Amino acid sequence: MNGPLTIGIDIGGTKVAGGVVDARGALLATARTVTPDRSRSPRVVEETILSVVDELRAVHPDVAAVGIGAAGFVSADRSTVVFAPHLSWRNEPLRERLGERVGLPLVVDNDANASIWGEYRFGAGRGESHLVMVNLGTGIGGGIVYEGQVIRGRYGIAGEFAHMQVVPDGIRCECGNRGCWEQYASGNALVREARVLMASTSPMITDLFREVVGPADTLSGPLVTEAAKRGDRLAIELIGEVGRWLGVGIANLAAALDPGTFVIGGGVSAAGEFLLGPARENFRRHLTGRGYRPEARIVAAALGNDAGVIGAAELARDALST
C-alpha cells in the first residue's frame, strides 16, 4: 500500500498529540504536549498545534498534508470549529488560520470522527459496515460510519452523543445544559467522584487515596485505573459506575442507529474489562427489544490513544485524492 506521508493532530481537553503516519496506518514519529489552559486565548492553542506540526516536519520534511481532529463542533465544510465545550474556540476558522501558516493541504474534522476513521480503516472496526465509536476522555466524543462514510450530519455536528440528556435536571454540563451523558460516563465524571470521596475523608478511603500526594485535585483518571488493576475495590467500583452509565447511553444509541459494533476508545478505555464488563451488562439490560434482536458487539479500540492521530492523518490523505 503506497501513498504519501501525512501528519495527524489530535486535540483534546488536556493534550495535543501528533504523528507522522504512512499509508498502512503506521506511526513513524510522534509528538505530544499539554493543551494550554482553556481560559487562555484560542491563539495560544493554535500556536501549540503549530509547534507540534513543526516538530514532526523537522523529522519528516516530505509530509504531504495535515489532518486535525478537534474536540468540538466542526462545521459541515470542515473549516471552522463552531463550539468546543472544553476549549475556548467559538466560530474559529481553524483551517484558514492554520493552513496559511502550515503551507500544506489541511483538513479539520471532529476528533471523534478522526478516531472512528482510524479504527474503521486500521483497527477494531475493520470489516464492519455500520460502526459507532464512543471515546471516553475528558468528555465524550462520538462518531458514526455507515457503509464506508463518516456521517457528519446536515450541519457537521452528528455524533455529539456527549450531550444527550440522560438525567433530567442532573449535573450541570460545560455545554450549558444539565444531565448530559458525559457528566456520568467520562474521565471527568470518574475523577470528580473520586475527588469528592477523597476530599470528604470518606470511610470508603482505600489504598487509592493513600497513594495521592497533595490535595484531592491531584488525583487523576490514570491513577484510578492503575489502582483498579491492582485490585483496589473502590477504584473498581468507580470505574464500574462509569461503565454502567456507558451501557445506558449506548443502548439508547443502538435504538437510534442500530450499528453492528460499538468501539470504545479514549483514555478511560484503558480500564479494559473493569469498564466494558459493566457496560455490556447494562447495555443488555436497557436495550430496546432485548432478547428479540441481534446485539451489537462492544469492543475496545484497537489503536488506543493513537486512533485520533492515525485517523486525522488518513482523512488528510483521503482529501489529497479527491
PDB file of C-alpha atoms in Angstrom:
ATOM      1  CA  MET A   1       0.000   0.000   0.000  1.00  0.00           C
ATOM      2  CA  ASN A   2       1.725   3.131  -1.199  1.00  0.00           C
ATOM      3  CA  GLY A   3       0.830   6.747  -0.577  1.00  0.00           C
ATOM      4  CA  PRO A   4       2.211   9.984   0.809  1.00  0.00           C
ATOM      5  CA  LEU A   5       3.121  10.537   4.428  1.00  0.00           C
ATOM      6  CA  THR A   6       0.707  12.754   6.323  1.00  0.00           C
ATOM      7  CA  ILE A   7       0.527  14.311   9.776  1.00  0.00           C
ATOM      8  CA  GLY A   8      -2.381  13.729  12.122  1.00  0.00           C
ATOM      9  CA  ILE A   9      -3.084  16.016  15.091  1.00  0.00           C
ATOM     10  CA  ASP A  10      -5.479  15.065  17.891  1.00  0.00           C
ATOM     11  CA  ILE A  11      -6.596  17.966  20.102  1.00  0.00           C
ATOM     12  CA  GLY A  12      -8.303  17.097  23.358  1.00  0.00           C
ATOM     13  CA  GLY A  13      -9.183  18.879  26.551  1.00  0.00           C
ATOM     14  CA  THR A  14      -5.807  18.043  28.122  1.00  0.00           C
ATOM     15  CA  LYS A  15      -3.375  17.240  25.300  1.00  0.00           C
ATOM     16  CA  VAL A  16      -2.267  17.971  21.737  1.00  0.00           C
ATOM     17  CA  ALA A  17      -0.871  14.779  20.191  1.00  0.00           C
ATOM     18  CA  GLY A  18       0.552  14.416  16.724  1.00  0.00           C
ATOM     19  CA  GLY A  19       2.171  11.850  14.480  1.00  0.00           C
ATOM     20  CA  VAL A  20       3.535  11.173  11.024  1.00  0.00           C
ATOM     21  CA  VAL A  21       1.545   8.304   9.530  1.00  0.00           C
ATOM     22  CA  ASP A  22       2.146   6.199   6.416  1.00  0.00           C
ATOM     23  CA  ALA A  23      -0.487   4.721   4.106  1.00  0.00           C
ATOM     24  CA  ARG A  24      -0.606   1.497   6.150  1.00  0.00           C
ATOM     25  CA  GLY A  25      -1.608   3.391   9.280  1.00  0.00           C
ATOM     26  CA  ALA A  26       1.811   3.033  10.918  1.00  0.00           C
ATOM     27  CA  LEU A  27       3.096   5.826  13.147  1.00  0.00           C
ATOM     28  CA  LEU A  28       6.595   6.829  12.052  1.00  0.00           C
ATOM     29  CA  ALA A  29       7.102   9.693  14.505  1.00  0.00           C
ATOM     30  CA  THR A  30       5.116  11.190  17.372  1.00  0.00           C
ATOM     31  CA  ALA A  31       4.966  14.404  19.381  1.00  0.00           C
ATOM     32  CA  ARG A  32       2.823  15.410  22.321  1.00  0.00           C
ATOM     33  CA  THR A  33       2.299  18.381  24.612  1.00  0.00           C
ATOM     34  CA  VAL A  34      -0.316  19.586  27.082  1.00  0.00           C
ATOM     35  CA  THR A  35      -3.254  21.666  25.917  1.00  0.00           C
ATOM     36  CA  PRO A  36      -2.836  25.241  27.201  1.00  0.00           C
ATOM     37  CA  ASP A  37      -5.264  26.330  29.894  1.00  0.00           C
ATOM     38  CA  ARG A  38      -8.726  26.557  28.337  1.00  0.00           C
ATOM     39  CA  SER A  39      -9.263  30.064  29.694  1.00  0.00           C
ATOM     40  CA  ARG A  40      -6.454  31.427  27.539  1.00  0.00           C
ATOM     41  CA  SER A  41      -6.737  32.811  24.014  1.00  0.00           C
ATOM     42  CA  PRO A  42      -7.531  30.405  21.155  1.00  0.00           C
ATOM     43  CA  ARG A  43      -4.357  31.733  19.528  1.00  0.00           C
ATOM     44  CA  VAL A  44      -2.315  30.067  22.275  1.00  0.00           C
ATOM     45  CA  VAL A  45      -3.848  26.673  21.456  1.00  0.00           C
ATOM     46  CA  GLU A  46      -3.232  27.247  17.743  1.00  0.00           C
ATOM     47  CA  GLU A  47       0.414  28.097  18.373  1.00  0.00           C
ATOM     48  CA  THR A  48       0.717  24.856  20.325  1.00  0.00           C
ATOM     49  CA  ILE A  49      -0.673  22.903  17.366  1.00  0.00           C
ATOM     50  CA  LEU A  50       1.784  24.594  15.014  1.00  0.00           C
ATOM     51  CA  SER A  51       4.688  23.766  17.303  1.00  0.00           C
ATOM     52  CA  VAL A  52       3.734  20.059  17.201  1.00  0.00           C
ATOM     53  CA  VAL A  53       3.459  20.163  13.384  1.00  0.00           C
ATOM     54  CA  ASP A  54       6.855  21.874  13.126  1.00  0.00           C
ATOM     55  CA  GLU A  55       8.437  19.268  15.401  1.00  0.00           C
ATOM     56  CA  LEU A  56       7.129  16.443  13.220  1.00  0.00           C
ATOM     57  CA  ARG A  57       8.096  18.109   9.931  1.00  0.00           C
ATOM     58  CA  ALA A  58      11.629  18.511  11.220  1.00  0.00           C
ATOM     59  CA  VAL A  59      11.841  14.705  11.317  1.00  0.00           C
ATOM     60  CA  HIS A  60       9.830  14.048   8.113  1.00  0.00           C
ATOM     61  CA  PRO A  61      10.017  17.127   5.858  1.00  0.00           C
ATOM     62  CA  ASP A  62       8.357  15.220   2.995  1.00  0.00           C
ATOM     63  CA  VAL A  63       4.855  15.066   4.544  1.00  0.00           C
ATOM     64  CA  ALA A  64       2.147  15.986   2.039  1.00  0.00           C
ATOM     65  CA  ALA A  65      -0.797  17.132   4.186  1.00  0.00           C
ATOM     66  CA  VAL A  66      -2.029  17.709   7.730  1.00  0.00           C
ATOM     67  CA  GLY A  67      -5.234  16.453   9.318  1.00  0.00           C
ATOM     68  CA  ILE A  68      -6.546  17.925  12.567  1.00  0.00           C
ATOM     69  CA  GLY A  69      -9.099  16.299  14.839  1.00  0.00           C
ATOM     70  CA  ALA A  70     -10.520  18.960  17.150  1.00  0.00           C
ATOM     71  CA  ALA A  71     -12.580  18.338  20.276  1.00  0.00           C
ATOM     72  CA  GLY A  72     -15.658  20.350  19.374  1.00  0.00           C
ATOM     73  CA  PHE A  73     -18.407  21.006  16.858  1.00  0.00           C
ATOM     74  CA  VAL A  74     -16.875  21.358  13.390  1.00  0.00           C
ATOM     75  CA  SER A  75     -18.815  22.966  10.531  1.00  0.00           C
ATOM     76  CA  ALA A  76     -20.090  20.859   7.639  1.00  0.00           C
ATOM     77  CA  ASP A  77     -17.414  22.241   5.292  1.00  0.00           C
ATOM     78  CA  ARG A  78     -14.763  21.148   7.819  1.00  0.00           C
ATOM     79  CA  SER A  79     -13.186  24.559   8.148  1.00  0.00           C
ATOM     80  CA  THR A  80     -14.493  26.092  11.385  1.00  0.00           C
ATOM     81  CA  VAL A  81     -14.684  24.916  14.981  1.00  0.00           C
ATOM     82  CA  VAL A  82     -18.131  26.230  15.839  1.00  0.00           C
ATOM     83  CA  PHE A  83     -18.045  25.394  19.541  1.00  0.00           C
ATOM     84  CA  ALA A  84     -15.665  23.493  21.794  1.00  0.00           C
ATOM     85  CA  PRO A  85     -17.033  22.710  25.291  1.00  0.00           C
ATOM     86  CA  HIS A  86     -13.571  22.001  26.727  1.00  0.00           C
ATOM     87  CA  LEU A  87     -11.611  24.683  24.836  1.00  0.00           C
ATOM     88  CA  SER A  88     -12.103  28.386  24.169  1.00  0.00           C
ATOM     89  CA  TRP A  89     -12.900  28.133  20.452  1.00  0.00           C
ATOM     90  CA  ARG A  90     -16.101  29.845  19.286  1.00  0.00           C
ATOM     91  CA  ASN A  91     -16.570  30.034  15.490  1.00  0.00           C
ATOM     92  CA  GLU A  92     -12.827  29.720  14.976  1.00  0.00           C
ATOM     93  CA  PRO A  93     -11.810  29.475  11.278  1.00  0.00           C
ATOM     94  CA  LEU A  94      -9.175  26.903  12.146  1.00  0.00           C
ATOM     95  CA  ARG A  95      -8.457  25.632   8.636  1.00  0.00           C
ATOM     96  CA  GLU A  96      -7.805  29.136   7.342  1.00  0.00           C
ATOM     97  CA  ARG A  97      -5.706  30.247  10.295  1.00  0.00           C
ATOM     98  CA  LEU A  98      -3.513  27.160  10.422  1.00  0.00           C
ATOM     99  CA  GLY A  99      -3.459  26.432   6.706  1.00  0.00           C
ATOM    100  CA  GLU A 100      -1.806  29.764   5.941  1.00  0.00           C
ATOM    101  CA  ARG A 101       0.969  29.033   8.412  1.00  0.00           C
ATOM    102  CA  VAL A 102       1.494  25.354   7.604  1.00  0.00           C
ATOM    103  CA  GLY A 103       1.687  25.800   3.842  1.00  0.00           C
ATOM    104  CA  LEU A 104       0.275  22.304   3.151  1.00  0.00           C
ATOM    105  CA  PRO A 105      -3.226  20.988   2.390  1.00  0.00           C
ATOM    106  CA  LEU A 106      -5.005  20.919   5.734  1.00  0.00           C
ATOM    107  CA  VAL A 107      -8.212  19.154   6.839  1.00  0.00           C
ATOM    108  CA  VAL A 108     -10.139  19.889  10.039  1.00  0.00           C
ATOM    109  CA  ASP A 109     -12.657  17.448  11.491  1.00  0.00           C
ATOM    110  CA  ASN A 110     -14.122  16.480  14.831  1.00  0.00           C
ATOM    111  CA  ASP A 111     -11.661  14.439  16.899  1.00  0.00           C
ATOM    112  CA  ALA A 112     -14.084  11.532  17.287  1.00  0.00           C
ATOM    113  CA  ASN A 113     -14.663  11.450  13.516  1.00  0.00           C
ATOM    114  CA  ALA A 114     -10.903  11.151  13.149  1.00  0.00           C
ATOM    115  CA  SER A 115     -10.772   8.362  15.736  1.00  0.00           C
ATOM    116  CA  ILE A 116     -13.553   6.323  14.177  1.00  0.00           C
ATOM    117  CA  TRP A 117     -11.963   6.674  10.752  1.00  0.00           C
ATOM    118  CA  GLY A 118      -8.703   5.347  12.138  1.00  0.00           C
ATOM    119  CA  GLU A 119     -10.458   2.375  13.761  1.00  0.00           C
ATOM    120  CA  TYR A 120     -12.555   1.726  10.649  1.00  0.00           C
ATOM    121  CA  ARG A 121      -9.551   1.688   8.329  1.00  0.00           C
ATOM    122  CA  PHE A 122      -6.902   0.088  10.534  1.00  0.00           C
ATOM    123  CA  GLY A 123      -8.348  -1.012  13.870  1.00  0.00           C
ATOM    124  CA  ALA A 124     -11.265  -2.662  15.667  1.00  0.00           C
ATOM    125  CA  GLY A 125     -13.811  -1.507  13.065  1.00  0.00           C
ATOM    126  CA  ARG A 126     -12.218  -3.137  10.028  1.00  0.00           C
ATOM    127  CA  GLY A 127     -14.807  -5.085   8.051  1.00  0.00           C
ATOM    128  CA  GLU A 128     -17.782  -3.536   9.895  1.00  0.00           C
ATOM    129  CA  SER A 129     -20.212  -1.626   7.648  1.00  0.00           C
ATOM    130  CA  HIS A 130     -22.210   0.003  10.482  1.00  0.00           C
ATOM    131  CA  LEU A 131     -19.903   1.292  13.193  1.00  0.00           C
ATOM    132  CA  VAL A 132     -20.315   3.665  16.140  1.00  0.00           C
ATOM    133  CA  MET A 133     -17.411   4.856  18.267  1.00  0.00           C
ATOM    134  CA  VAL A 134     -17.629   6.324  21.749  1.00  0.00           C
ATOM    135  CA  ASN A 135     -14.472   7.985  23.083  1.00  0.00           C
ATOM    136  CA  LEU A 136     -14.283   8.436  26.837  1.00  0.00           C
ATOM    137  CA  GLY A 137     -11.701  11.092  27.607  1.00  0.00           C
ATOM    138  CA  THR A 138     -12.044  14.446  29.324  1.00  0.00           C
ATOM    139  CA  GLY A 139     -15.588  14.336  27.961  1.00  0.00           C
ATOM    140  CA  ILE A 140     -17.266  12.005  25.459  1.00  0.00           C
ATOM    141  CA  GLY A 141     -16.649  12.037  21.728  1.00  0.00           C
ATOM    142  CA  GLY A 142     -18.726  10.106  19.234  1.00  0.00           C
ATOM    143  CA  GLY A 143     -18.510   9.094  15.605  1.00  0.00           C
ATOM    144  CA  ILE A 144     -20.591   7.161  13.075  1.00  0.00           C
ATOM    145  CA  VAL A 145     -19.516   5.247   9.969  1.00  0.00           C
ATOM    146  CA  TYR A 146     -22.230   3.982   7.647  1.00  0.00           C
ATOM    147  CA  GLU A 147     -21.246   1.892   4.627  1.00  0.00           C
ATOM    148  CA  GLY A 148     -17.784   3.379   4.351  1.00  0.00           C
ATOM    149  CA  GLN A 149     -18.677   7.003   5.016  1.00  0.00           C
ATOM    150  CA  VAL A 150     -18.288   9.160   8.108  1.00  0.00           C
ATOM    151  CA  ILE A 151     -21.723  10.542   8.910  1.00  0.00           C
ATOM    152  CA  ARG A 152     -21.379  14.224   9.818  1.00  0.00           C
ATOM    153  CA  GLY A 153     -24.991  15.406   9.550  1.00  0.00           C
ATOM    154  CA  ARG A 154     -26.502  18.415   7.831  1.00  0.00           C
ATOM    155  CA  TYR A 155     -24.509  20.919   9.900  1.00  0.00           C
ATOM    156  CA  GLY A 156     -21.443  18.809  10.623  1.00  0.00           C
ATOM    157  CA  ILE A 157     -22.376  18.066  14.231  1.00  0.00           C
ATOM    158  CA  ALA A 158     -23.609  14.457  14.087  1.00  0.00           C
ATOM    159  CA  GLY A 159     -22.141  12.163  16.709  1.00  0.00           C
ATOM    160  CA  GLU A 160     -22.222  14.618  19.615  1.00  0.00           C
ATOM    161  CA  PHE A 161     -23.516  11.890  21.902  1.00  0.00           C
ATOM    162  CA  ALA A 162     -21.905  13.510  24.932  1.00  0.00           C
ATOM    163  CA  HIS A 163     -24.741  15.967  25.234  1.00  0.00           C
ATOM    164  CA  MET A 164     -27.681  13.594  25.137  1.00  0.00           C
ATOM    165  CA  GLN A 165     -29.657  14.200  28.318  1.00  0.00           C
ATOM    166  CA  VAL A 166     -29.700  11.037  30.442  1.00  0.00           C
ATOM    167  CA  VAL A 167     -30.716  12.594  33.784  1.00  0.00           C
ATOM    168  CA  PRO A 168     -33.352  15.351  33.667  1.00  0.00           C
ATOM    169  CA  ASP A 169     -32.167  18.335  35.714  1.00  0.00           C
ATOM    170  CA  GLY A 170     -28.965  16.444  36.507  1.00  0.00           C
ATOM    171  CA  ILE A 171     -25.401  17.685  36.899  1.00  0.00           C
ATOM    172  CA  ARG A 172     -24.617  20.932  35.098  1.00  0.00           C
ATOM    173  CA  CYS A 173     -22.551  20.345  31.964  1.00  0.00           C
ATOM    174  CA  GLU A 174     -19.948  22.654  30.447  1.00  0.00           C
ATOM    175  CA  CYS A 175     -22.160  22.910  27.352  1.00  0.00           C
ATOM    176  CA  GLY A 176     -24.696  24.801  29.500  1.00  0.00           C
ATOM    177  CA  ASN A 177     -27.326  22.082  29.864  1.00  0.00           C
ATOM    178  CA  ARG A 178     -27.965  19.666  32.712  1.00  0.00           C
ATOM    179  CA  GLY A 179     -27.813  15.900  32.901  1.00  0.00           C
ATOM    180  CA  CYS A 180     -25.643  15.305  29.817  1.00  0.00           C
ATOM    181  CA  TRP A 181     -24.264  11.806  29.322  1.00  0.00           C
ATOM    182  CA  GLU A 182     -20.651  12.934  29.667  1.00  0.00           C
ATOM    183  CA  GLN A 183     -21.330  14.095  33.202  1.00  0.00           C
ATOM    184  CA  TYR A 184     -21.829  10.438  34.149  1.00  0.00           C
ATOM    185  CA  ALA A 185     -19.657   8.454  31.708  1.00  0.00           C
ATOM    186  CA  SER A 186     -16.326  10.192  31.075  1.00  0.00           C
ATOM    187  CA  GLY A 187     -12.896  10.759  32.524  1.00  0.00           C
ATOM    188  CA  ASN A 188     -14.139  13.931  34.192  1.00  0.00           C
ATOM    189  CA  ALA A 189     -17.006  12.035  35.808  1.00  0.00           C
ATOM    190  CA  LEU A 190     -14.663   9.347  37.103  1.00  0.00           C
ATOM    191  CA  VAL A 191     -12.223  11.828  38.599  1.00  0.00           C
ATOM    192  CA  ARG A 192     -14.967  14.059  40.018  1.00  0.00           C
ATOM    193  CA  GLU A 193     -16.487  11.226  42.020  1.00  0.00           C
ATOM    194  CA  ALA A 194     -13.104  10.035  43.266  1.00  0.00           C
ATOM    195  CA  ARG A 195     -12.076  13.529  44.341  1.00  0.00           C
ATOM    196  CA  VAL A 196     -15.350  14.099  46.195  1.00  0.00           C
ATOM    197  CA  LEU A 197     -14.736  10.976  48.251  1.00  0.00           C
ATOM    198  CA  MET A 198     -11.110  11.904  48.847  1.00  0.00           C
ATOM    199  CA  ALA A 199     -11.881  15.482  49.923  1.00  0.00           C
ATOM    200  CA  SER A 200     -14.620  14.312  52.295  1.00  0.00           C
ATOM    201  CA  THR A 201     -12.297  11.832  54.042  1.00  0.00           C
ATOM    202  CA  SER A 202     -14.948   9.221  53.324  1.00  0.00           C
ATOM    203  CA  PRO A 203     -14.754   5.909  55.225  1.00  0.00           C
ATOM    204  CA  MET A 204     -14.577   4.399  51.712  1.00  0.00           C
ATOM    205  CA  ILE A 205     -10.933   5.549  51.527  1.00  0.00           C
ATOM    206  CA  THR A 206      -8.675   2.777  50.292  1.00  0.00           C
ATOM    207  CA  ASP A 207      -5.131   2.476  49.033  1.00  0.00           C
ATOM    208  CA  LEU A 208      -6.190   4.520  46.000  1.00  0.00           C
ATOM    209  CA  PHE A 209      -6.225   7.673  48.089  1.00  0.00           C
ATOM    210  CA  ARG A 210      -3.280   6.856  50.277  1.00  0.00           C
ATOM    211  CA  GLU A 211      -1.033   6.992  47.230  1.00  0.00           C
ATOM    212  CA  VAL A 212      -2.027  10.548  46.317  1.00  0.00           C
ATOM    213  CA  VAL A 213       0.489  13.164  47.369  1.00  0.00           C
ATOM    214  CA  GLY A 214      -1.201  16.522  47.849  1.00  0.00           C
ATOM    215  CA  PRO A 215      -4.803  17.747  47.751  1.00  0.00           C
ATOM    216  CA  ALA A 216      -7.742  15.940  46.141  1.00  0.00           C
ATOM    217  CA  ASP A 217      -7.355  17.788  42.846  1.00  0.00           C
ATOM    218  CA  THR A 218      -4.086  15.934  42.188  1.00  0.00           C
ATOM    219  CA  LEU A 219      -5.995  12.660  41.787  1.00  0.00           C
ATOM    220  CA  SER A 220      -6.132  11.603  38.105  1.00  0.00           C
ATOM    221  CA  GLY A 221      -8.044   9.107  35.983  1.00  0.00           C
ATOM    222  CA  PRO A 222      -4.962   7.024  35.119  1.00  0.00           C
ATOM    223  CA  LEU A 223      -4.204   6.675  38.831  1.00  0.00           C
ATOM    224  CA  VAL A 224      -7.718   5.316  39.418  1.00  0.00           C
ATOM    225  CA  THR A 225      -7.282   2.872  36.530  1.00  0.00           C
ATOM    226  CA  GLU A 226      -3.926   1.626  37.810  1.00  0.00           C
ATOM    227  CA  ALA A 227      -5.387   1.164  41.277  1.00  0.00           C
ATOM    228  CA  ALA A 228      -8.237  -0.892  39.830  1.00  0.00           C
ATOM    229  CA  LYS A 229      -5.759  -3.134  38.027  1.00  0.00           C
ATOM    230  CA  ARG A 230      -4.067  -3.778  41.382  1.00  0.00           C
ATOM    231  CA  GLY A 231      -7.403  -4.820  42.861  1.00  0.00           C
ATOM    232  CA  ASP A 232      -8.393  -1.654  44.731  1.00  0.00           C
ATOM    233  CA  ARG A 233     -12.097  -2.176  45.447  1.00  0.00           C
ATOM    234  CA  LEU A 234     -13.087   1.495  45.388  1.00  0.00           C
ATOM    235  CA  ALA A 235     -11.293   2.154  42.111  1.00  0.00           C
ATOM    236  CA  ILE A 236     -13.070  -0.866  40.593  1.00  0.00           C
ATOM    237  CA  GLU A 237     -16.409   0.446  41.871  1.00  0.00           C
ATOM    238  CA  LEU A 238     -15.802   3.959  40.488  1.00  0.00           C
ATOM    239  CA  ILE A 239     -14.865   2.645  37.034  1.00  0.00           C
ATOM    240  CA  GLY A 240     -17.797   0.239  37.131  1.00  0.00           C
ATOM    241  CA  GLU A 241     -20.165   3.154  37.722  1.00  0.00           C
ATOM    242  CA  VAL A 242     -18.833   4.891  34.618  1.00  0.00           C
ATOM    243  CA  GLY A 243     -19.270   1.587  32.771  1.00  0.00           C
ATOM    244  CA  ARG A 244     -22.878   1.306  33.884  1.00  0.00           C
ATOM    245  CA  TRP A 245     -23.670   4.768  32.509  1.00  0.00           C
ATOM    246  CA  LEU A 246     -21.776   3.894  29.350  1.00  0.00           C
ATOM    247  CA  GLY A 247     -24.067   0.894  28.864  1.00  0.00           C
ATOM    248  CA  VAL A 248     -27.193   3.011  29.342  1.00  0.00           C
ATOM    249  CA  GLY A 249     -26.038   5.513  26.747  1.00  0.00           C
ATOM    250  CA  ILE A 250     -25.037   3.024  24.080  1.00  0.00           C
ATOM    251  CA  ALA A 251     -28.357   1.196  24.498  1.00  0.00           C
ATOM    252  CA  ASN A 252     -30.006   4.492  23.536  1.00  0.00           C
ATOM    253  CA  LEU A 253     -27.645   4.816  20.577  1.00  0.00           C
ATOM    254  CA  ALA A 254     -28.473   1.274  19.471  1.00  0.00           C
ATOM    255  CA  ALA A 255     -32.162   2.191  19.426  1.00  0.00           C
ATOM    256  CA  ALA A 256     -31.426   5.156  17.160  1.00  0.00           C
ATOM    257  CA  LEU A 257     -28.587   3.879  14.953  1.00  0.00           C
ATOM    258  CA  ASP A 258     -28.590   0.042  15.112  1.00  0.00           C
ATOM    259  CA  PRO A 259     -24.855  -0.473  14.476  1.00  0.00           C
ATOM    260  CA  GLY A 260     -23.142  -3.840  14.284  1.00  0.00           C
ATOM    261  CA  THR A 261     -20.280  -2.766  16.541  1.00  0.00           C
ATOM    262  CA  PHE A 262     -19.580  -0.166  19.192  1.00  0.00           C
ATOM    263  CA  VAL A 263     -15.900   0.685  19.554  1.00  0.00           C
ATOM    264  CA  ILE A 264     -14.988   2.202  22.928  1.00  0.00           C
ATOM    265  CA  GLY A 265     -11.882   4.397  22.897  1.00  0.00           C
ATOM    266  CA  GLY A 266     -10.342   7.311  24.744  1.00  0.00           C
ATOM    267  CA  GLY A 267      -8.180   7.350  27.845  1.00  0.00           C
ATOM    268  CA  VAL A 268     -10.789   5.779  30.132  1.00  0.00           C
ATOM    269  CA  SER A 269     -10.933   2.705  27.884  1.00  0.00           C
ATOM    270  CA  ALA A 270      -7.532   1.746  29.316  1.00  0.00           C
ATOM    271  CA  ALA A 271      -9.559   0.326  32.218  1.00  0.00           C
ATOM    272  CA  GLY A 272     -10.478  -2.576  29.924  1.00  0.00           C
ATOM    273  CA  GLU A 273     -12.979  -5.063  31.334  1.00  0.00           C
ATOM    274  CA  PHE A 274     -13.415  -3.051  34.533  1.00  0.00           C
ATOM    275  CA  LEU A 275     -15.232  -0.611  32.229  1.00  0.00           C
ATOM    276  CA  LEU A 276     -16.514  -2.837  29.414  1.00  0.00           C
ATOM    277  CA  GLY A 277     -17.961  -5.597  31.614  1.00  0.00           C
ATOM    278  CA  PRO A 278     -20.458  -3.297  33.379  1.00  0.00           C
ATOM    279  CA  ALA A 279     -21.099  -1.519  30.068  1.00  0.00           C
ATOM    280  CA  ARG A 280     -22.113  -4.760  28.310  1.00  0.00           C
ATOM    281  CA  GLU A 281     -24.291  -5.826  31.240  1.00  0.00           C
ATOM    282  CA  ASN A 282     -26.186  -2.534  31.337  1.00  0.00           C
ATOM    283  CA  PHE A 283     -26.388  -2.328  27.559  1.00  0.00           C
ATOM    284  CA  ARG A 284     -28.286  -5.632  27.538  1.00  0.00           C
ATOM    285  CA  ARG A 285     -30.469  -4.526  30.459  1.00  0.00           C
ATOM    286  CA  HIS A 286     -31.558  -1.297  28.758  1.00  0.00           C
ATOM    287  CA  LEU A 287     -31.598  -2.395  25.104  1.00  0.00           C
ATOM    288  CA  THR A 288     -34.937  -1.876  23.375  1.00  0.00           C
ATOM    289  CA  GLY A 289     -36.385  -5.241  22.306  1.00  0.00           C
ATOM    290  CA  ARG A 290     -33.785  -7.141  24.305  1.00  0.00           C
ATOM    291  CA  GLY A 291     -33.947 -10.852  23.736  1.00  0.00           C
ATOM    292  CA  TYR A 292     -35.625 -10.428  20.353  1.00  0.00           C
ATOM    293  CA  ARG A 293     -32.976  -8.598  18.338  1.00  0.00           C
ATOM    294  CA  PRO A 294     -29.323  -9.056  17.410  1.00  0.00           C
ATOM    295  CA  GLU A 295     -26.998  -7.313  19.840  1.00  0.00           C
ATOM    296  CA  ALA A 296     -24.162  -5.102  18.711  1.00  0.00           C
ATOM    297  CA  ARG A 297     -20.654  -6.056  19.773  1.00  0.00           C
ATOM    298  CA  ILE A 298     -18.969  -3.752  22.305  1.00  0.00           C
ATOM    299  CA  VAL A 299     -15.199  -3.812  21.871  1.00  0.00           C
ATOM    300  CA  ALA A 300     -12.198  -1.782  22.935  1.00  0.00           C
ATOM    301  CA  ALA A 301     -10.474   0.402  20.374  1.00  0.00           C
ATOM    302  CA  ALA A 302      -7.524  -1.415  18.825  1.00  0.00           C
ATOM    303  CA  LEU A 303      -5.454   1.706  18.172  1.00  0.00           C
ATOM    304  CA  GLY A 304      -5.708   3.033  21.714  1.00  0.00           C
ATOM    305  CA  ASN A 305      -4.860   6.681  22.182  1.00  0.00           C
ATOM    306  CA  ASP A 306      -3.338   6.775  18.690  1.00  0.00           C
ATOM    307  CA  ALA A 307      -6.699   6.372  16.900  1.00  0.00           C
ATOM    308  CA  GLY A 308      -7.307  10.117  16.592  1.00  0.00           C
ATOM    309  CA  VAL A 309      -3.840  10.845  15.249  1.00  0.00           C
ATOM    310  CA  ILE A 310      -3.932   7.978  12.740  1.00  0.00           C
ATOM    311  CA  GLY A 311      -7.478   8.789  11.645  1.00  0.00           C
ATOM    312  CA  ALA A 312      -6.766  12.501  11.193  1.00  0.00           C
ATOM    313  CA  ALA A 313      -3.737  11.673   9.071  1.00  0.00           C
ATOM    314  CA  GLU A 314      -5.822   9.260   6.981  1.00  0.00           C
ATOM    315  CA  LEU A 315      -8.535  11.905   6.459  1.00  0.00           C
ATOM    316  CA  ALA A 316      -5.832  14.269   5.207  1.00  0.00           C
ATOM    317  CA  ARG A 317      -4.514  11.567   2.853  1.00  0.00           C
ATOM    318  CA  ASP A 318      -8.037  10.873   1.543  1.00  0.00           C
ATOM    319  CA  ALA A 319      -8.507  14.589   0.819  1.00  0.00           C
ATOM    320  CA  LEU A 320      -5.417  14.602  -1.396  1.00  0.00           C
ATOM    321  CA  SER A 321      -7.080  12.138  -3.768  1.00  0.00           C
ATOM    322  CA  THR A 322     -10.406  13.983  -4.106  1.00  0.00           C
TER     323      THR A 322
END
